[in-house]
Coordinates of C-alpha atoms and ligand atoms in Angstrom, one line a residue:
X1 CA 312.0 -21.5 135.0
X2 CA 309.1 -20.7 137.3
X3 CA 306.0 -19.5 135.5
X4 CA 305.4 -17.4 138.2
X5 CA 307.2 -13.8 139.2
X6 CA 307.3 -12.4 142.8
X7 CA 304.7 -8.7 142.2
X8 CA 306.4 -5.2 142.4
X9 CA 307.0 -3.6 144.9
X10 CA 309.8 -6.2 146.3
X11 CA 312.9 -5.1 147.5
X12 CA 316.5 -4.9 145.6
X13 CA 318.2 -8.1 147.3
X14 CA 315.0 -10.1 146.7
X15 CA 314.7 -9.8 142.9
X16 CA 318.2 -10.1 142.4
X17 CA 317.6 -13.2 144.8
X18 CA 314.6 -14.3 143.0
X19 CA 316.7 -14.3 139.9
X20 CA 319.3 -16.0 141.6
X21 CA 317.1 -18.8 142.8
X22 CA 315.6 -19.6 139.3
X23 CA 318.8 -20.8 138.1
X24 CA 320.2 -22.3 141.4
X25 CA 316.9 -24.6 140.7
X26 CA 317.6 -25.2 137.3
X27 CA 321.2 -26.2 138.5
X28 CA 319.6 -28.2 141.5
X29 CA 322.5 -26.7 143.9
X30 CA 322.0 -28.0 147.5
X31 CA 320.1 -25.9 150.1
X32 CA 323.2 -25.1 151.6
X33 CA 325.4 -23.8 148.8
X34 CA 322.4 -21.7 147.5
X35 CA 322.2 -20.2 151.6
X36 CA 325.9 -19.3 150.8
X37 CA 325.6 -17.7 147.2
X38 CA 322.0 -15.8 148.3
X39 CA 323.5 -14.0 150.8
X40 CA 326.7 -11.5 151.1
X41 CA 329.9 -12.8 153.0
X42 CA 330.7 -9.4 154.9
X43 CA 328.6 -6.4 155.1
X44 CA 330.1 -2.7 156.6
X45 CA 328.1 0.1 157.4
X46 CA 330.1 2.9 158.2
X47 CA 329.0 6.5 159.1
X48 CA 330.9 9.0 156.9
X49 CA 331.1 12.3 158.9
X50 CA 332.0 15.1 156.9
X51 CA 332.6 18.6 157.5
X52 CA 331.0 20.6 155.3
X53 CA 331.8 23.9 153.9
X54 CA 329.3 25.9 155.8
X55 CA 330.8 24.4 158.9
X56 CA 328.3 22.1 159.9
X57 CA 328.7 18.1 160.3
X58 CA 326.9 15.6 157.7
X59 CA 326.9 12.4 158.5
X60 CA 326.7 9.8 155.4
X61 CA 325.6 6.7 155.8
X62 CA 328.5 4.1 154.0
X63 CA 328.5 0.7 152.7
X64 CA 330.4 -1.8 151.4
X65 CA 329.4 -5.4 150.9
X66 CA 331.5 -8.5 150.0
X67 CA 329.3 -11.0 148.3
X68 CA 331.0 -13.6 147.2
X69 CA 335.3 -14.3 146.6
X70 CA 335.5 -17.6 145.5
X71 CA 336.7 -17.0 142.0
X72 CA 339.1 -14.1 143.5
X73 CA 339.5 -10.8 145.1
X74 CA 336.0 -9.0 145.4
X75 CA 335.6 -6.1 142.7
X76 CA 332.4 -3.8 142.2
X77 CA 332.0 0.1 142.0
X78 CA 331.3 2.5 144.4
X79 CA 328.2 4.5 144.6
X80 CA 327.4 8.1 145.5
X81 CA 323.6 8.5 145.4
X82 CA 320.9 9.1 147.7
X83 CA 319.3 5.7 147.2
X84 CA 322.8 3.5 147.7
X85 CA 321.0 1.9 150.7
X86 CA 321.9 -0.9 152.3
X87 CA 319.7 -3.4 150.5
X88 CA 320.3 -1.5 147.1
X89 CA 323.9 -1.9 147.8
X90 CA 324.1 -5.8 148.8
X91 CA 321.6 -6.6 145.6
X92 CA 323.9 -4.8 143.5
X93 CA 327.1 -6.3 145.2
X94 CA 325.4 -9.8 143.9
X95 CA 325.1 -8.7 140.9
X96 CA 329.0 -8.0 140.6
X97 CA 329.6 -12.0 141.5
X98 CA 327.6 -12.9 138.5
X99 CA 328.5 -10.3 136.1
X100 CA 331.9 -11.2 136.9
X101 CA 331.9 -14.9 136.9
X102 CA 329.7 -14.8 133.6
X103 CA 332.4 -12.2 132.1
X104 CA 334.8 -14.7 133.1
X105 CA 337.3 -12.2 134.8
X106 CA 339.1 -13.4 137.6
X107 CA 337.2 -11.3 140.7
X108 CA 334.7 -12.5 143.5
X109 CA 331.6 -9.7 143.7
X110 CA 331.3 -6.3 145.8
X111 CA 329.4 -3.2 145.9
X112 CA 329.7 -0.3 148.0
X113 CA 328.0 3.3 148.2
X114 CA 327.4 6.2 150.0
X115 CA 324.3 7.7 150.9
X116 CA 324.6 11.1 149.6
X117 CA 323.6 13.6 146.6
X118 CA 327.0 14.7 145.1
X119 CA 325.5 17.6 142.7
X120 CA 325.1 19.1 145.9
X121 CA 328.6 19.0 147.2
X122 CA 331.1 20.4 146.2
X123 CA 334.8 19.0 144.8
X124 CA 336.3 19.6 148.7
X125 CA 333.4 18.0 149.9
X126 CA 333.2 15.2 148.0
X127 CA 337.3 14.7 148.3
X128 CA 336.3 15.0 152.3
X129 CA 333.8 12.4 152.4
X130 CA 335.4 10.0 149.9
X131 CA 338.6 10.2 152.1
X132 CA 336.9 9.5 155.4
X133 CA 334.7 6.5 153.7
X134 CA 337.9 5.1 152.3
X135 CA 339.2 5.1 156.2
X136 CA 337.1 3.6 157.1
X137 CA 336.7 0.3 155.1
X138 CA 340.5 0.2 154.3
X139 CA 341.2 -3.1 156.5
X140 CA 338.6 -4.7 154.2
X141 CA 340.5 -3.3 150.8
X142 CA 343.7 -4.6 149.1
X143 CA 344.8 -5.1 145.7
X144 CA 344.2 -9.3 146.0
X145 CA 341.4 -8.7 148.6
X146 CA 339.0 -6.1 147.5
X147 CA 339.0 -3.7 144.8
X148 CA 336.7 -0.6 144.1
X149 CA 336.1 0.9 140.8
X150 CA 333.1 3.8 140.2
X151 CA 329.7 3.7 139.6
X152 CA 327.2 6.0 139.7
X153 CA 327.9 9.7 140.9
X154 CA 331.2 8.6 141.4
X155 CA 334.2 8.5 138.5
X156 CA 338.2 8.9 138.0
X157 CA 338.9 11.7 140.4
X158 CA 337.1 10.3 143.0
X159 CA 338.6 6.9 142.5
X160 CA 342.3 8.9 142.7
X161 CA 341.3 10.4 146.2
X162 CA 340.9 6.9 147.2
X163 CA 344.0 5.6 146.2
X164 CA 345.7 8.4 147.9
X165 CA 343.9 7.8 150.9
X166 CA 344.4 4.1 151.0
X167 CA 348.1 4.3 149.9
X168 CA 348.4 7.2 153.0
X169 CA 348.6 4.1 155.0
X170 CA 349.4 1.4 153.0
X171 CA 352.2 3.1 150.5
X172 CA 351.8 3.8 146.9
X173 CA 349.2 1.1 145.4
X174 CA 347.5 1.9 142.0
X175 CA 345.9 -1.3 142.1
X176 CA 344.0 -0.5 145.1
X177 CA 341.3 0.8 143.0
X178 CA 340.6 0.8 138.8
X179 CA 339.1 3.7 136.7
X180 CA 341.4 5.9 137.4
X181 CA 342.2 9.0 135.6
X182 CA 345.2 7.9 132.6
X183 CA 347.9 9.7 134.7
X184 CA 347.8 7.9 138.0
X185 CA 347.8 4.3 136.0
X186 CA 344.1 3.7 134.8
X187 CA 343.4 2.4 131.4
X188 CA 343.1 3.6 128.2
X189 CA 339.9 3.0 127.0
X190 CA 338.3 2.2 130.5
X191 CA 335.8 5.5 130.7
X192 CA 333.7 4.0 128.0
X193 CA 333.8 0.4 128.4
X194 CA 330.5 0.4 130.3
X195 CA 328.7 1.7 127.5
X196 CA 331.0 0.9 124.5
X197 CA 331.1 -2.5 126.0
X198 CA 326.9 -3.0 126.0
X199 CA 326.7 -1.7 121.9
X200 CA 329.4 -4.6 121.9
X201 CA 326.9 -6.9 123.7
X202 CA 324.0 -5.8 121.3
X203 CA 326.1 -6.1 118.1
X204 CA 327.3 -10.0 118.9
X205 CA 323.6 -10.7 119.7
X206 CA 322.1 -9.2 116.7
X207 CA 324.5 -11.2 114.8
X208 CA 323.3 -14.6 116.2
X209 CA 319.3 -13.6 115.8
X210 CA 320.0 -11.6 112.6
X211 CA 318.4 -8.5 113.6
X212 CA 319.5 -5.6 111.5
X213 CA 320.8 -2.7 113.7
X214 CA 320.7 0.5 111.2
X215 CA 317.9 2.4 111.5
X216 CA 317.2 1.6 114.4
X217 CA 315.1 3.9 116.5
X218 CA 317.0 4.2 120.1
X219 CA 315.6 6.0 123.4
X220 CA 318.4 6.2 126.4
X221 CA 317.9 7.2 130.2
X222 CA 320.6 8.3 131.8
X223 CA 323.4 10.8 129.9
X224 CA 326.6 9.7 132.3
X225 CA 328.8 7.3 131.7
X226 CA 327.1 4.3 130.4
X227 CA 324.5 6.1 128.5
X228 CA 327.0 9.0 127.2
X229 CA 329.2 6.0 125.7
X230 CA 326.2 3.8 124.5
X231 CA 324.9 6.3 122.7
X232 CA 328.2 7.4 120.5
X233 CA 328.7 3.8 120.1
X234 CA 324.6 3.3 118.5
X235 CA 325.2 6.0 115.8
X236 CA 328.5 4.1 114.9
X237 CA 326.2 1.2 114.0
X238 CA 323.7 3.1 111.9
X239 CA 320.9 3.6 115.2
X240 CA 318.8 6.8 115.5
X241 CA 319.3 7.9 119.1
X242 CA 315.9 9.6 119.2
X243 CA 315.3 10.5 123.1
X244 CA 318.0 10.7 126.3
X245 CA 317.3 11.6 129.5
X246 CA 319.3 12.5 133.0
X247 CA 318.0 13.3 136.3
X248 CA 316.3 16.2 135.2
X249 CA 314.3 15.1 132.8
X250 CA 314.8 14.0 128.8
X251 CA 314.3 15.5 125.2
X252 CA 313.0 13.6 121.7
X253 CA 313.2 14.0 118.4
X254 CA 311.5 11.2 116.3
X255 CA 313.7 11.9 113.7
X256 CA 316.9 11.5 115.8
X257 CA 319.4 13.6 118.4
X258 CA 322.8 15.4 116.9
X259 CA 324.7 13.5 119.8
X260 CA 327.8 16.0 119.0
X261 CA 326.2 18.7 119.5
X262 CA 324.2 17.4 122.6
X263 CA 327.9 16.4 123.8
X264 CA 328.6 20.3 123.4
X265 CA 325.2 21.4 125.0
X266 CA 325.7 19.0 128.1
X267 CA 329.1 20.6 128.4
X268 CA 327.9 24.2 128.7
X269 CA 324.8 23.4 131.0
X270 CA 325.1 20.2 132.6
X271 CA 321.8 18.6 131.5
X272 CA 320.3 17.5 128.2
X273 CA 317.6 19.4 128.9
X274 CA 316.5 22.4 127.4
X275 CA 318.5 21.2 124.1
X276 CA 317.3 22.2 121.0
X277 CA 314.4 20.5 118.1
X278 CA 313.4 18.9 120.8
X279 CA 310.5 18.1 122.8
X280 CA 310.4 17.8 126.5
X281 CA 309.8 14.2 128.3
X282 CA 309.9 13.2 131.7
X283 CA 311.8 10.1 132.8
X284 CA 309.1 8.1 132.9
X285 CA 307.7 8.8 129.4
X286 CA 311.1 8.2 127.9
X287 CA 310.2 4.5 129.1
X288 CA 307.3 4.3 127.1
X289 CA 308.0 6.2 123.4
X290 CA 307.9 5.3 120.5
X291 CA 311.1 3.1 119.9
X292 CA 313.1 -0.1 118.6
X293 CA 315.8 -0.6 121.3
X294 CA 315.3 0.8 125.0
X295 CA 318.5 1.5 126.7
X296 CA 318.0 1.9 130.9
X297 CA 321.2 3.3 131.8
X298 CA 320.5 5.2 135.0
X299 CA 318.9 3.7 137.8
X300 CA 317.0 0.4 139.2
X301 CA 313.5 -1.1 138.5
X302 CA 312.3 1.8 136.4
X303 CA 310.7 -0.8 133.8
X304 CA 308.0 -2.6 136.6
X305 CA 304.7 -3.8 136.3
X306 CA 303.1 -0.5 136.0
X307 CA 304.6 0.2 132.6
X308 CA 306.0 -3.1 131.0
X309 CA 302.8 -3.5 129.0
X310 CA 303.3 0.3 127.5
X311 CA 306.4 -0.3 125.9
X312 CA 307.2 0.1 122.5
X313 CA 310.7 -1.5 121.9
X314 CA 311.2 -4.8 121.5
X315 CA 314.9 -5.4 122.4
X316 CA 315.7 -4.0 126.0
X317 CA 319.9 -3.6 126.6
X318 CA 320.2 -3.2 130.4
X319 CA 322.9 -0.8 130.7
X320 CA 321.9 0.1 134.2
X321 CA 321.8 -2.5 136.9
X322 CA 318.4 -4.0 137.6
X323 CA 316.5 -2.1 135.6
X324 CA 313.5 -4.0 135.2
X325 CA 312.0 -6.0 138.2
X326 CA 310.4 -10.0 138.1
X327 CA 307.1 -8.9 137.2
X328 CA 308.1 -7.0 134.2
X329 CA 310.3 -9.3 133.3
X330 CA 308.1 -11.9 132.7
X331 CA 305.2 -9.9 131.1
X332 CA 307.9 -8.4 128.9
X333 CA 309.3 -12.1 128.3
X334 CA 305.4 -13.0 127.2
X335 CA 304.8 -10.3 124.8
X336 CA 308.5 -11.9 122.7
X337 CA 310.5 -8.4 123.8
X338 CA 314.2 -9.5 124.2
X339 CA 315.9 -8.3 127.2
X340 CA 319.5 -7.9 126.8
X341 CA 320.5 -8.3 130.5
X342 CA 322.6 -6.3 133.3
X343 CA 324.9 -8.8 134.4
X344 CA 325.5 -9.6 130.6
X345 CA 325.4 -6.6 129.0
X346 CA 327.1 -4.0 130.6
X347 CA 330.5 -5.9 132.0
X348 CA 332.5 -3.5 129.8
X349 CA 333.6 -1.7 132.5
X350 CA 334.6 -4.6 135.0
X351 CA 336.6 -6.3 132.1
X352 CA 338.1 -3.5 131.4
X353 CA 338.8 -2.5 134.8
X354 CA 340.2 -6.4 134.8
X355 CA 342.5 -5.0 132.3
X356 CA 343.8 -2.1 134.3
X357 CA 344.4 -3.9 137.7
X358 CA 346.1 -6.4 135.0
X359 CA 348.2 -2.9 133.8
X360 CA 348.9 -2.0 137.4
X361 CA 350.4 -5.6 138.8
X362 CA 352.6 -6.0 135.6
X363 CA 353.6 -2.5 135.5
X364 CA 352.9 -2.3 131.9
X365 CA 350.6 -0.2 129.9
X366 CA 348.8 -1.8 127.2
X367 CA 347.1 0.2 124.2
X368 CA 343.7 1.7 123.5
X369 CA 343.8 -0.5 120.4
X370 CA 345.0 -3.8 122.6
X371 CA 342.3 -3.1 125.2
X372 CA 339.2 -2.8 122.9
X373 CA 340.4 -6.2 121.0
X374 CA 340.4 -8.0 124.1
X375 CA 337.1 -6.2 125.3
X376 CA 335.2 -7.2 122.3
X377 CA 337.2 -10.9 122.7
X378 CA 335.7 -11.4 126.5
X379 CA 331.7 -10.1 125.6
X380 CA 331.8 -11.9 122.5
X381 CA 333.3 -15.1 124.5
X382 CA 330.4 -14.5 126.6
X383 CA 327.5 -13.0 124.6
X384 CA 327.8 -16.5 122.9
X385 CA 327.7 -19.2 125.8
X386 CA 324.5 -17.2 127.6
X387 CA 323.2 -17.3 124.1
X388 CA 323.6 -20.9 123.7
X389 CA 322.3 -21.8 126.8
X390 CA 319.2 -19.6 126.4
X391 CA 317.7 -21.8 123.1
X392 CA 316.8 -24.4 126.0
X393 CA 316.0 -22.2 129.1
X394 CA 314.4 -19.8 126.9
X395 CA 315.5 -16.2 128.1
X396 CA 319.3 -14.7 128.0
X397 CA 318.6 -13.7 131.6
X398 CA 317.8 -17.0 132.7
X399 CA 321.3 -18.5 131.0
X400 CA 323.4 -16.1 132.0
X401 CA 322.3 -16.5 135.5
X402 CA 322.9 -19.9 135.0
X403 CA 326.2 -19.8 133.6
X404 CA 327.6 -17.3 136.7
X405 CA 326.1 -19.9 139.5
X406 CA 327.3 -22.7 138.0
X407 CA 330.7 -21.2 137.7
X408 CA 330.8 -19.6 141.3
X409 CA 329.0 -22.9 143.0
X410 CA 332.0 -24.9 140.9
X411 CA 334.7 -22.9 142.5
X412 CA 333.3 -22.9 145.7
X413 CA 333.6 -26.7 145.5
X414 CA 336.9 -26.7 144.1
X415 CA 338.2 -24.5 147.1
X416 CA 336.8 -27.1 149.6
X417 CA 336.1 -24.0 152.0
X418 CA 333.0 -25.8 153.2
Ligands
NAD501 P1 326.7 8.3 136.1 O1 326.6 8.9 137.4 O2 327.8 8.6 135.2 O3 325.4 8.7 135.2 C1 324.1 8.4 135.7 C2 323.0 9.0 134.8 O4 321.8 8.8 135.4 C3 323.2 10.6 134.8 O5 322.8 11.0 133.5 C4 322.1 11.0 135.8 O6 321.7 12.3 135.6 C5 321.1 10.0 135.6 N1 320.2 9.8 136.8 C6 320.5 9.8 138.1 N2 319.4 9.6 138.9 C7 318.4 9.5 138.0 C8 317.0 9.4 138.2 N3 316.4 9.3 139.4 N4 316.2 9.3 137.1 C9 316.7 9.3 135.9 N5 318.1 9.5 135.6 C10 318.9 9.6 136.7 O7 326.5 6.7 136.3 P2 326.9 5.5 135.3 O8 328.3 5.1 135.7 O9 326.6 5.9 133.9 O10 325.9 4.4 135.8 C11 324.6 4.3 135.3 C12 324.1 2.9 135.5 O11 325.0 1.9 134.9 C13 324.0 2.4 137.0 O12 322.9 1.5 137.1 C14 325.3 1.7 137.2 O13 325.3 0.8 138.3 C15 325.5 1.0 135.9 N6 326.8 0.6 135.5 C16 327.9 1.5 135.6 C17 329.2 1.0 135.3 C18 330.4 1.9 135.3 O14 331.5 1.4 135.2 N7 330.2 3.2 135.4 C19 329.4 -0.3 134.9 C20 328.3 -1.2 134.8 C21 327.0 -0.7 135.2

């Protein structure tokens, strides 16, 4: 491992890169193969007009890059947000190679996103604009070619409009997409994989160091479909969820959140803010309070160099994708705080999604039961080789990384496509 990081502010695709590059060093891969595995196979960028309900014409800016395919059809989320750039989105569709590789689920890496805020669209809208995106990458989509699944600001229904749109040309095809709603052939148990599947993660690694979970004092950002499932899954293990946040801001308790009756709050007003015994934080303090375990489950590089030598916690689960940049990283790595990371950590919802594209081909439809075993099989499988690996390259991130490379750089050789 370099002793040096690249400083913050650097873009997306070059810390994932940089991270990337560490281990394609350590596996002395040749300048050619790493040229191949740095950079995406296919990028689209679409526009995405839309009419909207006041008549006018929006035009969304829409992406979808194909990183890497070598160890099978590409597979990665979809993203409605207004930072889903273009460089956000191709960092994020490398990330998808090596979560998937390291998960050891049969899918090449994608990502793809819109350029949009949905809370400020409407369901017609949003039905609108995922239709016409869907349009217009559906040459590049196909249930052994490329398969989207959601991501942030995007979830079951919108993954149904886009198998309707796709199979309005292509016939009826459930596989086209995972994460769909029960009734048009998603999985049980696929909603909270992401999440369930990082409290997995944490469990199998607390195991192997013997650090003991109950008790443990827990702040969360982000209350949506990672951080909503991570949190339920924490107070099943004895942790103390004492701060959450969304994008309008968070609330702490010291002496821990009733996550029932925050489910019921967030119901009624669409926020966790405002909730009750407890105080108000912003985003960015939730970062730094007083905590064990720090769960990012939002959005990118909010733990950078400004604030990695203010936090409290010293084990970091990345539930979100690249939350933490090179340069806090490696103070964080200094200072002994373990960092549980992305591409390990929160593949829950890509094995799972595995699962139901698994459902879909065989026509068959497995139970909740069935898929959690087999969920907590694969992140233990892996959980356990990047932990292995990371006694002599000394961080998690590091050996996972260098478990995914090596695994995509061997099939790449194996295929004899160059
Ligand atoms: P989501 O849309 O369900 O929830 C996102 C949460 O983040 C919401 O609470 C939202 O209010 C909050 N948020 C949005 N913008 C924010 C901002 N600027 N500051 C603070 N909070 C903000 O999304 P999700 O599916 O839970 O995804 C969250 C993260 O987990 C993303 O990084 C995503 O890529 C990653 N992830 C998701 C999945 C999945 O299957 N959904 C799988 C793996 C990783």
């Amino acid at each position: 491992m370099n002793s040096f990081a690249p400083n913050d502010p650097i873009s997306s695709f070059e810390a994932v890169s940089w991270f990337f590059e560490e281990a394609a060093n350590y596996l002395q891969l040749s300048d050619g193969i790493k040229d191949l595995l740095r950079n995406p196979w296919r990028v689209i960028h679409t526009q995405v007009p839309v009419r909207m309900n006041d008549g006018k014409i929006n035009v969304f800016q829409g992406y979808r890059v194909q990183h890497n395919g070598a160890r099978g059809p590409y597979k990665g989320g979809i993203r409605f947000h207004p930072d889903a750039t273009r460089d956000d989105v191709t960092a994020l569709s490398c990330l998808m190679t090596w979560k998937n590789a390291l998960a050891d689920v049969p899918f090449g890496g994608a990502k793809g996103g819109v350029q949009c805020d949905p809370s400020k669209m409407d369901l017609v809208e949003l039905n609108s604009l995922t239709r016409r995106f869907t349009q217009n990458i559906e040459h590049i989509l196909g249930p052994n070619r490329d398969i989207p699944a959601p991501d942030m600001g995007t979830n079951s229904q919108v993954m149904a409009w886009m198998m309707d749109a796709y199979g309005q040309i292509n016939g009826h095809t459930p596989s086209i997409v995972t994460g769909k709603p029960i009734e048009l052939g998603g999985s049980y148990g696929r909603e909270a994989a992401p999440g369930k599947g990082a409290v997995i993660a944490l469990s199998v690694w607390a195991k192997l160091v013997n650090y003991e979970l109950k008790d443990r004092k827990v702040a969360i950002q982000g209350f949506g479909q990672v951080g909503k499932a991570a949190a339920e899954n924490l107070i099943k293990l004895g942790c103390i969820i004492v701060a959450i946040s969304d994008v309008n801001g968070g609330i702490y308790n010291s002496t821990g959140l009733n996550i029932d009756r925050l489910n019921e709050y967030f119901q009624e007003n669409q926020t966790v803010v405002g909730f009750e015994s407890s105080d108000a934080v912003s985003n960015r303090e939730l970062i730094e309070l007083p905590c064990d375990i720090l769960v990012p489950a939002a959005i990118s590089e909010v733990i950078n160099s400004r604030n990695a030598n203010s936090i409290k916690a010293n084990v970091i689960l990345e539930g979100a994708n690249y939350p933490v940049t090179p340069a806090a990283d490696k103070i964080l790595n200094e200072s002994g705080v373990a960092i549980l990371p992305d591409i390990l950590v929160n593949a829950g919802g890509v094995i799972v999604s595995y699962f139901e594209w698994v459902q879909n081909t065989q026509q068959f439809r497995w139970t909740e039961e069935h898929v959690n075993r087999e969920l907590e099989r694969y992140i233990n499988d892996s959980v356990k080789t990047a932990y292995a690996l990371s006694g002599s390259v000394q961080t998690l991130r590091h050996a996972s990384y260098i478990v995914a490379v090596e695994r995509v750089a061997r099939a790449v050789e194996l295929r004899g496509f160059v």
